[in-house]
XYZ file of C-alpha atoms in Angstrom:
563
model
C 16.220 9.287 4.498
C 16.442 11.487 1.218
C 13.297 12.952 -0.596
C 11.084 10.767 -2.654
C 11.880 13.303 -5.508
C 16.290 12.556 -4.824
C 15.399 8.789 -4.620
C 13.868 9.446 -7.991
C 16.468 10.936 -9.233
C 19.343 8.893 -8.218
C 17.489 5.418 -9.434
C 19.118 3.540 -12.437
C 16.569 2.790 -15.103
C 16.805 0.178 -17.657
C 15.866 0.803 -20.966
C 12.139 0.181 -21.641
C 12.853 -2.153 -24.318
C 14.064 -4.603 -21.891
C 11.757 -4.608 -19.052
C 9.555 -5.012 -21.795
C 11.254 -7.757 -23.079
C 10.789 -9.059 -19.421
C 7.212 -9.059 -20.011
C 6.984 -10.943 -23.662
C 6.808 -8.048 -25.428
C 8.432 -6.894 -28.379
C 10.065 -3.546 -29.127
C 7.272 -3.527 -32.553
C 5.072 -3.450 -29.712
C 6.472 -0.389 -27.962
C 6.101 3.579 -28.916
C 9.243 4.962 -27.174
C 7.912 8.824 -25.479
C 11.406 9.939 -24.453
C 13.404 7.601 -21.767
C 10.397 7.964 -19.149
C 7.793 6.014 -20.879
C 6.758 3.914 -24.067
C 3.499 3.338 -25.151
C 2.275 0.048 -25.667
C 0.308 -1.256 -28.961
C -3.159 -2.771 -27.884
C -1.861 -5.469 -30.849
C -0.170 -6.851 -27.231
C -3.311 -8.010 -26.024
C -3.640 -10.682 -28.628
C -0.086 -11.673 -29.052
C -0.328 -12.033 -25.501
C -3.375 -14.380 -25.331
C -1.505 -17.643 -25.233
C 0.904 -17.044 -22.469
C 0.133 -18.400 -18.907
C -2.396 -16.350 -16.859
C -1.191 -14.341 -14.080
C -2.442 -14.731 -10.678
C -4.511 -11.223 -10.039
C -4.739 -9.187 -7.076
C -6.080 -5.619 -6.442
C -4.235 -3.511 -3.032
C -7.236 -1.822 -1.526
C -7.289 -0.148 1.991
C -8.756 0.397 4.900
C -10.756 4.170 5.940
C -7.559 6.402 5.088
C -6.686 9.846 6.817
C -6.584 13.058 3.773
C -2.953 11.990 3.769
C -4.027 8.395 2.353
C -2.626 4.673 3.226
C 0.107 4.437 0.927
C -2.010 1.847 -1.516
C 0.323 2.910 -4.624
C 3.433 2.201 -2.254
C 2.336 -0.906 -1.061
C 0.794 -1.900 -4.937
C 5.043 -1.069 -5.816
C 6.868 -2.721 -3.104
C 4.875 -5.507 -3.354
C 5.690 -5.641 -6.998
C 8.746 -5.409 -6.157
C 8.875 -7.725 -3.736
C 8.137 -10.483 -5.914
C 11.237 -10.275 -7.296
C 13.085 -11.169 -4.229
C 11.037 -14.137 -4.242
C 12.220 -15.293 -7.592
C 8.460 -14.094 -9.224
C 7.821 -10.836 -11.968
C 5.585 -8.830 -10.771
C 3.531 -6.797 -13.163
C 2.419 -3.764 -11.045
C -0.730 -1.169 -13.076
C -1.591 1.450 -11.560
C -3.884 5.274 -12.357
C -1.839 7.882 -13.809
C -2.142 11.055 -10.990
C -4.507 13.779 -10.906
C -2.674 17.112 -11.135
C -5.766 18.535 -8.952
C -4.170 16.373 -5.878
C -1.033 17.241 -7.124
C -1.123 20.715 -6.763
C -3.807 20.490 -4.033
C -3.433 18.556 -0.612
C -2.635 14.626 -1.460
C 0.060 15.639 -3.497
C 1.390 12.866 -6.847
C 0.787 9.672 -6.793
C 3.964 7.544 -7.940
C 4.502 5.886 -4.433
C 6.720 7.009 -2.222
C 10.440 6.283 -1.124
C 12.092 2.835 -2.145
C 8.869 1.382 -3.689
C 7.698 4.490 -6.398
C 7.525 4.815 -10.520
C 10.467 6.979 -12.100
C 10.866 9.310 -12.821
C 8.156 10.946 -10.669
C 8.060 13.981 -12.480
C 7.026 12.107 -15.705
C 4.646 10.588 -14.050
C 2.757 13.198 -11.823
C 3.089 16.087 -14.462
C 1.821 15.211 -17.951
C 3.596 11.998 -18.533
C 2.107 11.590 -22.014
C -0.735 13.873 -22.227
C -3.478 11.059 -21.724
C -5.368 13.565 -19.547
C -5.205 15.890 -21.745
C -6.718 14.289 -24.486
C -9.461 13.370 -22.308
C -10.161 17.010 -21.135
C -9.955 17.914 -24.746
C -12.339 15.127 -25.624
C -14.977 15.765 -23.300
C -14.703 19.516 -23.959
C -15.096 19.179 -27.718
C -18.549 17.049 -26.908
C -19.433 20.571 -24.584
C -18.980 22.786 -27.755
C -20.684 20.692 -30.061
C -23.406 20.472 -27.917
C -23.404 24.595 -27.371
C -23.341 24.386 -30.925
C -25.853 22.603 -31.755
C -28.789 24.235 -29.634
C -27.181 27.405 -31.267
C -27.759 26.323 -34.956
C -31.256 25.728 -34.332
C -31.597 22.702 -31.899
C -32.799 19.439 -34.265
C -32.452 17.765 -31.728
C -35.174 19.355 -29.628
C -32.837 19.632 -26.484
C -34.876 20.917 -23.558
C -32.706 23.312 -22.211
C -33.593 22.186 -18.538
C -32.552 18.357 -19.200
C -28.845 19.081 -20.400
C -26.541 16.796 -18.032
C -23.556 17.238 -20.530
C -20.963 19.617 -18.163
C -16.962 20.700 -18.368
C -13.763 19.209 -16.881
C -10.839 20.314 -16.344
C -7.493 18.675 -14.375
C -7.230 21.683 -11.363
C -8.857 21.785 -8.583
C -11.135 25.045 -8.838
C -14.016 25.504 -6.864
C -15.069 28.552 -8.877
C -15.781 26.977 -11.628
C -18.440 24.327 -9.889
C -21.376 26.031 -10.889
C -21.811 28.605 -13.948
C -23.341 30.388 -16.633
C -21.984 29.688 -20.447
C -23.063 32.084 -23.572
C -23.091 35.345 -21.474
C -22.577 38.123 -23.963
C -24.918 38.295 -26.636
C -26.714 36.565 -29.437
C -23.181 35.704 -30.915
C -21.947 34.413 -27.872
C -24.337 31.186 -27.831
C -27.616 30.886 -25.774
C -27.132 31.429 -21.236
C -27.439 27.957 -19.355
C -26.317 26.727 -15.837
C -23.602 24.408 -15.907
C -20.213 23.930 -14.310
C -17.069 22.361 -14.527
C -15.677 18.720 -12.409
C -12.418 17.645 -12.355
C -11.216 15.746 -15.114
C -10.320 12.819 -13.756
C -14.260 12.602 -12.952
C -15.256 12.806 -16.729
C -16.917 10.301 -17.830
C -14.727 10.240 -20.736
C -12.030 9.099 -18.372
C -13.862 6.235 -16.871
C -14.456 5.022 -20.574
C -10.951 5.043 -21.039
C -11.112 2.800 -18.297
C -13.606 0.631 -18.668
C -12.996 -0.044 -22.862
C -11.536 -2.939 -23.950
C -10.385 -2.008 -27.686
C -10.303 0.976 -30.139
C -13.653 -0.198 -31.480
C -15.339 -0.789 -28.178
C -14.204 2.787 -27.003
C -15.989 4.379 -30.403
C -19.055 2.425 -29.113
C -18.782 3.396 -25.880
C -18.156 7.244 -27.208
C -21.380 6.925 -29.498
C -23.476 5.681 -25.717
C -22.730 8.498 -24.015
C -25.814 10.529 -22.853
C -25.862 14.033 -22.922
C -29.414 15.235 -22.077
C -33.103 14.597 -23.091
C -35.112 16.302 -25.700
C -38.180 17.940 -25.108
C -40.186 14.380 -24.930
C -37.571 12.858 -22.183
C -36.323 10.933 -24.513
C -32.084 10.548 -24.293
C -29.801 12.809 -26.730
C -26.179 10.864 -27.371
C -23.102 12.010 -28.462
C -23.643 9.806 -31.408
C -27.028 11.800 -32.315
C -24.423 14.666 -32.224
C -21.993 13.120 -34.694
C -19.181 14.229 -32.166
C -18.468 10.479 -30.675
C -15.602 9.825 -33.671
C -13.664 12.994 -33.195
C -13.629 12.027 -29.526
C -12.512 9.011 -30.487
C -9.775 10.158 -32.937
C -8.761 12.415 -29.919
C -8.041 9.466 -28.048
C -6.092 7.151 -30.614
C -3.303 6.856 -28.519
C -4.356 7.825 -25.244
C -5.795 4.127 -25.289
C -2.693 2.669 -25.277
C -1.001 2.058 -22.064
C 2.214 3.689 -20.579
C 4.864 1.425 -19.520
C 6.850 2.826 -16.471
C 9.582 0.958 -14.185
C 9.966 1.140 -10.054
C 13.068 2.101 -8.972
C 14.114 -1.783 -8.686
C 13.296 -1.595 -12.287
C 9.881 -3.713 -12.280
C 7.492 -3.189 -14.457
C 4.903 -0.909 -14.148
C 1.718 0.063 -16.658
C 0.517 3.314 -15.646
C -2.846 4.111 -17.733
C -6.097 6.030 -17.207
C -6.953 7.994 -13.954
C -10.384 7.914 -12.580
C -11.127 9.308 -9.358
C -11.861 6.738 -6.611
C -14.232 8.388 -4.705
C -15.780 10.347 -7.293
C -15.674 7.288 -10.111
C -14.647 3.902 -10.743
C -11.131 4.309 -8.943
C -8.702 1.610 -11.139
C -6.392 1.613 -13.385
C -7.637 0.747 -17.006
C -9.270 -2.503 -18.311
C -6.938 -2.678 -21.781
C -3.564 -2.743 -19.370
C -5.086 -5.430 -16.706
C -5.862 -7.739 -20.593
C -2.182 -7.099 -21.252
C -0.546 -7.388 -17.509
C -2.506 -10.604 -17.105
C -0.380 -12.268 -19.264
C 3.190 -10.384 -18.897
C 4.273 -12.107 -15.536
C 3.155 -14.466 -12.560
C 1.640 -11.937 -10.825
C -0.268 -8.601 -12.185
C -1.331 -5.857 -8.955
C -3.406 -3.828 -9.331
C -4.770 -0.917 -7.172
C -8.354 0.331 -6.503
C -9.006 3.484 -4.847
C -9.047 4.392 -1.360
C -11.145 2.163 1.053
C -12.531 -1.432 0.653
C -15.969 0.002 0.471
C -15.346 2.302 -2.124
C -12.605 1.661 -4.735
C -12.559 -2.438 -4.425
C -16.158 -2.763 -4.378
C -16.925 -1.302 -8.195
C -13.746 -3.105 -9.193
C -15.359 -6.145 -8.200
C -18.918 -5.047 -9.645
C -17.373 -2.526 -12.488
C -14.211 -3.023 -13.431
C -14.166 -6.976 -13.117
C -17.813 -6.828 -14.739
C -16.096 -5.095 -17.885
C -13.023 -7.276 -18.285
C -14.316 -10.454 -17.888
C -10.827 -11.463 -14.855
C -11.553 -12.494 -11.406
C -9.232 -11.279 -8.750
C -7.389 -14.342 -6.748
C -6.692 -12.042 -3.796
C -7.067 -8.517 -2.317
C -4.435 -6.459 -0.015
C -6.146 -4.457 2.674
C -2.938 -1.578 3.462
C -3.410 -0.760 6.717
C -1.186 1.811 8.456
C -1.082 2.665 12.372
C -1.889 6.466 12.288
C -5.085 5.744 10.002
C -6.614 3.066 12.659
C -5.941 5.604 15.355
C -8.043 7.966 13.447
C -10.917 5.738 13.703
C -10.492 5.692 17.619
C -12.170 8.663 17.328
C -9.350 10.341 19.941
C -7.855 12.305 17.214
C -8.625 15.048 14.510
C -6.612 15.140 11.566
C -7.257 18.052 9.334
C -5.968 18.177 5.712
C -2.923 20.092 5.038
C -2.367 20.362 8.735
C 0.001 17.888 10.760
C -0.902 15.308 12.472
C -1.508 16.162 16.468
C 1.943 15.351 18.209
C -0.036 13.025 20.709
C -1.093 10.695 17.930
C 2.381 10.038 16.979
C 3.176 8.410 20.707
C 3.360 4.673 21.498
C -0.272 3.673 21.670
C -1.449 -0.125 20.807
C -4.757 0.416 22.311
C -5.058 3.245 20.211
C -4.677 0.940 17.242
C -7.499 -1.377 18.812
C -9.715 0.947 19.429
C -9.909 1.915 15.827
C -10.174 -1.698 14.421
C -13.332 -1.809 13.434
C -12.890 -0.348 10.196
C -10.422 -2.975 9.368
C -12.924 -5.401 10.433
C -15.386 -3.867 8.388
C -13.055 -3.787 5.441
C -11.833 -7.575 5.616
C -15.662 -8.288 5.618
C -16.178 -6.080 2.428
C -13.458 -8.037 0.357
C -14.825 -11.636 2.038
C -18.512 -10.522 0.339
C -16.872 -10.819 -2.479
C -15.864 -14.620 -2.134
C -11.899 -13.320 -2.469
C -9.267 -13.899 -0.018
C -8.047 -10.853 1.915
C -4.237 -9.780 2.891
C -3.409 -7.294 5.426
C -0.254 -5.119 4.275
C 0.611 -3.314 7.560
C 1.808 -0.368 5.780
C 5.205 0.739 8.100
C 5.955 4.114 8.674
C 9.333 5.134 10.553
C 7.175 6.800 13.296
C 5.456 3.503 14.411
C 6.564 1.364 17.444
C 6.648 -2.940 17.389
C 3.216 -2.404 19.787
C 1.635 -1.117 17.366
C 2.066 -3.052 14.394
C 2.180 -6.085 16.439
C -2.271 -4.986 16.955
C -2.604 -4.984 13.934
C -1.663 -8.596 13.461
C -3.228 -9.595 16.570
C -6.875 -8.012 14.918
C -5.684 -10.272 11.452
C -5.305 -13.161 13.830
C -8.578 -12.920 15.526
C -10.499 -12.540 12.168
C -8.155 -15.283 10.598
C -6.689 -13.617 7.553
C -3.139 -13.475 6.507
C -1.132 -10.340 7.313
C 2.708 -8.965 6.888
C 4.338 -5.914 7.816
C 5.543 -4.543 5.295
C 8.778 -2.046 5.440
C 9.015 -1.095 1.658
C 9.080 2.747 1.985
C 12.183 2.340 3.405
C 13.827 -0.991 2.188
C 12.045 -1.410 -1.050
C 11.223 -5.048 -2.463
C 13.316 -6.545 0.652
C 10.770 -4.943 2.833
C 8.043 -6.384 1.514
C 9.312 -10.088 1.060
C 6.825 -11.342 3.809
C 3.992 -9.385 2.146
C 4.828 -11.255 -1.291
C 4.553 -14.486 0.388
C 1.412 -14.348 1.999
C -0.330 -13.018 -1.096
C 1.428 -16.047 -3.299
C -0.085 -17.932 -0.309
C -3.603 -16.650 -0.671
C -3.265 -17.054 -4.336
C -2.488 -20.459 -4.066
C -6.181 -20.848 -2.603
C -9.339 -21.380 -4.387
C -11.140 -18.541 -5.584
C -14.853 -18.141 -5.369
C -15.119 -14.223 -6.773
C -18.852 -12.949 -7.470
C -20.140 -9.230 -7.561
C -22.820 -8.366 -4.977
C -25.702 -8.010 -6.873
C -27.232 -9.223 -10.019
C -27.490 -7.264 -13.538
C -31.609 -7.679 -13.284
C -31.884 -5.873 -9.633
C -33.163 -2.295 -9.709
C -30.801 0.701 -9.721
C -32.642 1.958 -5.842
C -31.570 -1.583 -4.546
C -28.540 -1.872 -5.889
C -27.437 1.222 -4.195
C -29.230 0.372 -1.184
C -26.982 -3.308 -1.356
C -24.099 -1.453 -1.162
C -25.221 0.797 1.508
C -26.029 -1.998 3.112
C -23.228 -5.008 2.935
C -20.617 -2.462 1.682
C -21.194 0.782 4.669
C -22.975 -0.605 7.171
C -26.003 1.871 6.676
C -29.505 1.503 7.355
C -31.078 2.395 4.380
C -31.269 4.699 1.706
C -32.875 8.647 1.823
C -33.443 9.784 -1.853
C -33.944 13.748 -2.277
C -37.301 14.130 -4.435
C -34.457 14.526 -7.226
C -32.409 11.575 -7.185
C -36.003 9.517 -7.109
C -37.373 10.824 -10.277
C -33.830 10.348 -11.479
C -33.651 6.486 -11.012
C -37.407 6.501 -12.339
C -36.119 8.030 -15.009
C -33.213 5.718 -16.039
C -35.259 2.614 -15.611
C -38.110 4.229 -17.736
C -35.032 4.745 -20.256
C -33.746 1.285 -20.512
C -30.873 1.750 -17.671
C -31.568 -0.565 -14.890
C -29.371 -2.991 -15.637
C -26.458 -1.172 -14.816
C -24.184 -1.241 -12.066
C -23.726 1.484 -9.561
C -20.614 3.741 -9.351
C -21.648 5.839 -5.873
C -19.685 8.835 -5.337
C -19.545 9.336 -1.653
C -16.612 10.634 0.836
C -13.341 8.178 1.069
C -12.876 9.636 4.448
C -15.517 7.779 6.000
C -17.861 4.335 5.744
C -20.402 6.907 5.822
C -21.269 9.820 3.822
C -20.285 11.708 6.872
C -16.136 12.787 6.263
C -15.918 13.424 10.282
C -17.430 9.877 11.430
C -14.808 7.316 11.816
C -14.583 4.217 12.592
C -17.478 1.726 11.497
C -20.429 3.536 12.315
C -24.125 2.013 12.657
C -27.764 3.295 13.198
C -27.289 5.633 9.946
C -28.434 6.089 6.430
C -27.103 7.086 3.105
C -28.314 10.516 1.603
C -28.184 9.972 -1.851
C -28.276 13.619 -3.351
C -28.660 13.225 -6.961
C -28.136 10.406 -10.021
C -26.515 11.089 -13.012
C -25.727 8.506 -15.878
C -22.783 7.461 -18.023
C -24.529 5.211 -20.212
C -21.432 5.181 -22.355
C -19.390 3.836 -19.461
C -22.033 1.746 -18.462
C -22.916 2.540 -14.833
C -25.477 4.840 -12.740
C -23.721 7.449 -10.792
C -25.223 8.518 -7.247
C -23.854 11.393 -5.326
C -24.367 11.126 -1.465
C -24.210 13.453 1.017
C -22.027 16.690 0.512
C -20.147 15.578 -2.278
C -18.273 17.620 -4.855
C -17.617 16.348 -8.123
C -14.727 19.666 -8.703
C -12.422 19.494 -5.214
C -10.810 22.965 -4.228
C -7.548 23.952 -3.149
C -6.573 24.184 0.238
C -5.541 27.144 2.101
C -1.650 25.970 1.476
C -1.886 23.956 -1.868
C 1.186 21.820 -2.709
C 1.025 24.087 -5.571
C 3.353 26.803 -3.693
C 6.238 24.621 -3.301
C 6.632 23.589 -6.475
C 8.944 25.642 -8.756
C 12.240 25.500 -10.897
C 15.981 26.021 -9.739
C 18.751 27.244 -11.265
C 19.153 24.252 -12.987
C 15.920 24.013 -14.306
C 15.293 21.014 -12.171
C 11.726 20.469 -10.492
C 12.101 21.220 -7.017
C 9.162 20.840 -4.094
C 6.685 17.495 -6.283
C 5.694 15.480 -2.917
């Protein structure tokens, strides 16, 4: 089978205009960025309003290995899929991270007959939306450096300053540090650090806005530290939330994209999913929702983590309620959760894990179990997507539906890496078939709850823990935030996407543990409270072979080595 990159390559686009035309939108509404992508006018979201509403559904996953599930494969081919079933599919997905790029995970465009092209566009750059938002953030940085520099009017206490850096590579140097080393010139020494920029909260407003105006509010929200009396300093109070917001004019608007089957795609915003929110941006859901009969969408990694805050954030922001929810399960991540194996990032997997095992498979069911339970908390119907790889045997797959059976959900296998939207014709049906059902969506807890048990709800229903242990720090953080006017917030816990737990070793769907909930931090402007459990690092590092070395230029000035 050729490379993902050659498959790229040897695709035939259409011209945006028309797959845009596909969707009910004009070329007035487009912004053409070269033949990759167009940007698309928020003015859609309006002209759109009248159209029929699409039936919604989020791809989610079970527990995945480092390697992942394949969710943006599966989110593709089934758009994709839809086609051959006489139905558009409007597929919006997270533009990549160039940390995983470069690092371990490598892009994120799909993979073989169900991806975005070109995938170079679309794992390096595409059209600087990132960038903007590291520049953004960064600018709010200086002008807070600045400030204390010019006198501090603000009465900053230099202790309380919660403001840090971003930047889009992973760099584990730059986690902790001192800024204004040098002299009086040079600003005034404080501890800070850098986290990736995809974990900005800058980016998850991007995400989470629903206009121009409502991002300039949001902008104006955001909390940067506390003055001397504990009171909260904003990046309005700084006068720096409209140049962040002129930054990101047209970052807002979303990039349109094609498969290679030519289906639309809107590729816009990219916030981690085990880190932050994990989903694709509010502003293209408002405009997918009406473009087609079907808009997927794709939360990040696991049930627990990525679907749950788009049920409790993202849905909570944009007003839609999902009509169904693909669980992607694949056969090498359920025998990780037997326990039998240990896969190691940037390592292969162990030779005996790739041999015909179906109790394997069972043994490591729990997770899915788990998972389908997650989504059913939610009062939305689930979907397993076996997710086929060419190394799998009938056995194997055939356990997986067996475990669907038993717990009575629809499933498919799915065989769109390698045969595209053909592959994934049985997947499209069962999800029209679970959207033909009733829907009875609600989050899992209510606005009014306090922030400690709404985290401990989630622990709870979401990862199977016990209970919650707060450091002394993380308590007198959540005191602090309800003292401040926070509480009514929703929870955005950042926790490791390798596990239920906060454990990245324990697999399957562990009991008779609790979640360590490290420290709180707030993005008011986003508008959720942000725990960090367990050993969790809000700047990744490279591995000892990052993807990063393969990746270079031929003779031909062609990108050679993007996985």
């Amino acid at each position: 089978m050729p490379s993902d990159l050659a498959i790229s390559r040897a695709a035939a686009r259409r011209p945006l205009e028309e797959v845009a035309a596909d969707m009910g939108i004009g070329p007035h509404l487009l912004e053409p960025h070269g033949s990759a992508a167009s940007k698309i006018s928020l003015d859609a979201i309006d002209e759109l309003r009248d159209r029929p509403r699409a039936k919604y559904v989020v791809v989610t996953a079970i527990t995945p290995t480092p390697f992942g599930s394949g969710k943006t494969t599966t989110a593709v081919g089934l758009g994709q899929g839809f086609r051959h079933i006489d139905k558009l599919g409007i597929v919006a997905i997270r533009q990549p991270s160039m940390g995983p790029t470069f690092g371990i995970k490598g892009g994120a465009a799909g993979g073989g007959y169900a991806q975005v092209v070109p995938m170079e566009a679309l794992n390096l750059h595409l059209t600087g939306d990132t960038h903007a938002v590291t520049a953004a953030h960064n600018l709010l940085s200086a002008m807070i450096g600045n400030h204390i520099h010019k006198g501090n009017r603000l009465g900053f206490d230099p202790h309380e300053i919660t403001w840090r850096r971003v930047l889009d590579v992973n760099d584990r140097e730059l986690r902790t540090i001192i800024t204004g080393l040098g002299g009086p010139d040079d600003g005034n020494p404080f501890q800070s650090g850098f986290d990736i920029s995809a974990a900005s909260e800058v980016m998850a407003l991007l995400s989470l806005c629903t206009s121009l105006r409502d991002l300039r509010e949001r902008m104006g929200r955001i909390v940067v530290g506390y003055n001397r009396g504990g009171e909260p300093v904003t990046a309005e109070m700084l006068k720096a939330a409209g140049a962040m917001t002129a930054i990101l004019k047209d970052a807002i608007k979303p990039n349109l994209m094609q498969t290679v089957e030519q289906t639309p795609v809107l590729v816009h915003s990219g916030p981690f999913g085990n880190i932050a929110t994990g989903n694709s941006s509010v502003v293209a859901d408002l405009i997918g929702i009406h473009a087609g009969d079907y808009l997927i969408t794709e939360a990040g990694f696991g049930a627990d983590i990525g679907a749950e805050k788009f049920f409790n954030i993202k849905c909570r922001a944009s007003g839609l309620a999902p009509d169904a929810a693909v669980i992607v399960a694949t056969v090498r991540d359920l025998k990780t959760h037997s326990n039998k194996y240990r896969v190691v990032a940037g390592r292969p997997l162990p030779p005996e894990m790739l041999a015909e095992n179906p109790d394997d498979v069972i043994a490591g069911a729990a997770n899915l179990r788990r998972q389908i339970a997650n989504i059913r908390r939610h009062g939305v119907t689930p979907v397993i997507a076996v997710n086929a790889f060419p190394t799998d045997y009938d056995s194997e797959h055939q356990a997986i539906m067996d475990v669907a059976a038993e717990e009575g959900v629809r499933a498919a296998i799915s065989y769109h890496f390698t045969e595209g939207g053909r592959g994934a014709v049985e997947l499209a049906e069962a999800v029209a078939d679970a959207c033909a059902e009733p829907s009875s969506f609600h989050r899992l807890y209510p606005d009014e709850l306090p922030l400690v048990d709404k985290i401990d709800v989630i622990a709870r229903e979401m990862y199977g823990a016990d209970g919650l242990d707060l450091s002394p720090l993380a308590a007198r953080q959540l005191d602090k935030y309800e003292r401040a006017g926070f509480g009514s917030l929703p929870v955005c816990i950042a926790k490791t996407h390798l596990s239920l737990s906060a454990d990245p070793k324990i697999k399957g769907a562990p009991t008779g543990w609790r979640l360590p909930v490290r420290e709180v931090r707030a993005s008011i402007g986003a508008g959720f409270i942000y725990p960090i459990c367990g050993d969790m690092r809000t700047m990744p590092g490279l591995s000892s072979a990052p993807a990063a070395e393969h990746i270079d230029i031929d003779d031909n000035g062609e990108i050679v080595g993007l996985s």
